[in-house]
Short mmCIF file of C-alpha atoms in Angstrom, two decimals:
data_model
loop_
_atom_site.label_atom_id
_atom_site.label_comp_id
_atom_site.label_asym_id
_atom_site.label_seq_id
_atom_site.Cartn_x
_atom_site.Cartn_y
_atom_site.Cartn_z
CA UNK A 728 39.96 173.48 89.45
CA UNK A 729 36.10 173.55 90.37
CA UNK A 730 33.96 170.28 89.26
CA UNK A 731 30.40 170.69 88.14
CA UNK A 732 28.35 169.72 90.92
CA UNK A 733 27.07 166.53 91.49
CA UNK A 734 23.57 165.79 90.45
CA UNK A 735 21.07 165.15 93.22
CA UNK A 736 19.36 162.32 94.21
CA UNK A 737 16.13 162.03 92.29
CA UNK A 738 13.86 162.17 95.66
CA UNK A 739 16.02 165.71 97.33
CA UNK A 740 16.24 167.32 93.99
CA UNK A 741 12.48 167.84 93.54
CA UNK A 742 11.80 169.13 97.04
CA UNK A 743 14.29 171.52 97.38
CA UNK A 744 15.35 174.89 95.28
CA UNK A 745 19.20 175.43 95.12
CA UNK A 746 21.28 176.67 97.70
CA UNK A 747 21.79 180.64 97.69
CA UNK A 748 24.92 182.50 99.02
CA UNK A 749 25.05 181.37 102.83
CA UNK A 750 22.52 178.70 102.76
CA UNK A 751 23.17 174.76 103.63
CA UNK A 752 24.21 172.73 100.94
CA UNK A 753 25.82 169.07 100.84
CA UNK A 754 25.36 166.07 98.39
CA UNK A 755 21.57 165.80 98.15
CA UNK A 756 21.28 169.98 97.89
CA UNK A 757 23.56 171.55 95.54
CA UNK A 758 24.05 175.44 95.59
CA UNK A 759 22.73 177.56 92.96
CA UNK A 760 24.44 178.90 89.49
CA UNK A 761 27.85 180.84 90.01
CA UNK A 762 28.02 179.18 93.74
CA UNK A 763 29.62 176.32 95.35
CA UNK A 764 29.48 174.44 98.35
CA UNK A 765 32.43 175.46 100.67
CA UNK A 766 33.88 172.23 102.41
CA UNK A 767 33.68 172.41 106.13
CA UNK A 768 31.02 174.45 106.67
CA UNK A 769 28.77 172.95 104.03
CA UNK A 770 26.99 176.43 103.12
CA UNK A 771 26.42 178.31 99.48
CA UNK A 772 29.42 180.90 98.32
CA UNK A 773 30.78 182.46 95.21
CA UNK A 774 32.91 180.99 92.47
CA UNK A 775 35.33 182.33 92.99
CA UNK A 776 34.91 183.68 96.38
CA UNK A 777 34.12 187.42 97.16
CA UNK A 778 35.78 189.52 99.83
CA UNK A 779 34.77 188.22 103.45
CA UNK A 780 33.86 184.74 102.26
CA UNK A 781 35.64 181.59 103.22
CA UNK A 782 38.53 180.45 100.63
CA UNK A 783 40.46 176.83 100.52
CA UNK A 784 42.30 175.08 98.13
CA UNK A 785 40.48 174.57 94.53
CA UNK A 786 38.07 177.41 96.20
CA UNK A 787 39.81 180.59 95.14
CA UNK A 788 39.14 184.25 95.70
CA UNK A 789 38.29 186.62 92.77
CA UNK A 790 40.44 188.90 91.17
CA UNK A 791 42.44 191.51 93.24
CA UNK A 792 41.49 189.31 96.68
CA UNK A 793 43.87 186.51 98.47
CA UNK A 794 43.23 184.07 100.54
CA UNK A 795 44.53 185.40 104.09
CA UNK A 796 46.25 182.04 105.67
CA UNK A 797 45.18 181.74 109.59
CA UNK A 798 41.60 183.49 108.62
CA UNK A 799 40.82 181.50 105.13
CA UNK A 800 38.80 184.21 104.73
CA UNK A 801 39.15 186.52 100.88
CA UNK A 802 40.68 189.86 101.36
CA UNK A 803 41.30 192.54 99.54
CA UNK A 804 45.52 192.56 98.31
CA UNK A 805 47.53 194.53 100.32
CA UNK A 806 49.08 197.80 97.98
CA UNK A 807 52.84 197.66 98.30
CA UNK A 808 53.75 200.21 100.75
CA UNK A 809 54.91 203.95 99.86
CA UNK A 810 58.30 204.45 100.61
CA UNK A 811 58.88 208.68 101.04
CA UNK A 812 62.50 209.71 100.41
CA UNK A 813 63.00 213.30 102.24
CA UNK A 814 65.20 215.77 100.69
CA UNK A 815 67.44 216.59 103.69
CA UNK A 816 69.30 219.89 103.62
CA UNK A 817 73.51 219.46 104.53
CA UNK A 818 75.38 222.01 106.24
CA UNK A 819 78.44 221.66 104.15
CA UNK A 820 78.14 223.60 100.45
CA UNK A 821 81.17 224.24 98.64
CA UNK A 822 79.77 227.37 97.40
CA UNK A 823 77.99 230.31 99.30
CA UNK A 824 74.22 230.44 98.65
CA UNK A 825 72.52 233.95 98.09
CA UNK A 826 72.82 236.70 100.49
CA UNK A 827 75.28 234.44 102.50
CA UNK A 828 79.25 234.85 102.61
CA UNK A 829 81.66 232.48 101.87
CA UNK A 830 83.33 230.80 104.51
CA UNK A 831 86.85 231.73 105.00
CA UNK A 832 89.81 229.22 105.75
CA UNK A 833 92.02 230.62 108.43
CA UNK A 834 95.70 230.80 107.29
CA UNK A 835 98.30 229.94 109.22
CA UNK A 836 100.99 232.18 110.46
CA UNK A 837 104.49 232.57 111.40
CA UNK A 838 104.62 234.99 113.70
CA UNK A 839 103.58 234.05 117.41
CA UNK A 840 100.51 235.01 118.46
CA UNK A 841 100.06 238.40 120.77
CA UNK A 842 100.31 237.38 124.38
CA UNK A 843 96.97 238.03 126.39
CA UNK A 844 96.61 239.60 129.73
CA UNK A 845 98.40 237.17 132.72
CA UNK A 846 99.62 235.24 129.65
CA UNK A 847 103.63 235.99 130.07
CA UNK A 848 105.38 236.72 126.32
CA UNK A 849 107.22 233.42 125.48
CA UNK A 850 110.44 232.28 126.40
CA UNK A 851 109.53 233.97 129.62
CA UNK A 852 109.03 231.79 133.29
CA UNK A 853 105.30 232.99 135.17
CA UNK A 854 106.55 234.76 137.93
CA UNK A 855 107.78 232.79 141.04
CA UNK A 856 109.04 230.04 138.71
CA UNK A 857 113.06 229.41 137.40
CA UNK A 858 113.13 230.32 133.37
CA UNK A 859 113.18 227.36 130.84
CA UNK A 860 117.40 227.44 130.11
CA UNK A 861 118.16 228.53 126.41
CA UNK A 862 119.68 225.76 124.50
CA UNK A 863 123.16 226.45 123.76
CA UNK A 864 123.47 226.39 119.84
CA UNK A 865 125.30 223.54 118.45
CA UNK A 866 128.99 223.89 116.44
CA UNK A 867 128.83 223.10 113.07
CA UNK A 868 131.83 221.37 110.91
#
């Protein structure tokens, strides 16, 4: 809370005009309406401070300012920041879009595949090597 200034002593208060924003000010000058004398530095500022002047305890910034902490200095509040989600496309759809086909599952088959060239047809040895032995089948009771 602010306290109404001090009155002067009788002999100061007749020489001198009240302080004005920036000006010296102590006990035996006092600042002028709407200001207050800013501990420390002893000069005339706001009440409540304005952006760029010095702020303290009991010697609060105005509305929409704060008190920065290692300046003491008013500034203006920091908006909270914008956070931008991106829409990011996926490469997996479950179904086709326009003027595109469907993707088609290969099925699995049965039947062994065509052997390629210098591929030899299975159950066949590559040349210059013995052929795998066929198992001999198995009696049954």
């Amino acid at each position: 809370p602010h306290c109404p200034p001090a009155s002067a002593p009788p002999s100061r208060s007749r020489d001198q005009a009240p302080g004005k924003v920036g000006e010296d000010c102590d006990l035996t000058r006092l600042c002028g309406s709407g200001l207050s004398c800013h501990p420390g530095v002893q000069k005339c500022y706001d009440f409540p401070r304005k952006e760029g002047q010095p702020c303290v305890a009991w010697y609060e910034c105005g509305s929409g300012l704060h008190c920065e902490a290692v300046s003491q200095v008013c500034e203006t509040v920091p908006a909270e920041p914008t956070i931008l989600i991106a829409s990011v496309p996926t490469t997996e759809s479950s179904e086709p879009t326009e003027g595109t086909a469907p993707e088609s599952t290969p099925t699995p088959t049965t039947e062994s595949p065509e052997p390629t060239e210098g591929t030899p047809p299975e159950g066949t040895a590559p040349e210059g090597a013995a052929p795998e032995p066929t198992p001999e089948p198995t009696p049954t009771s």
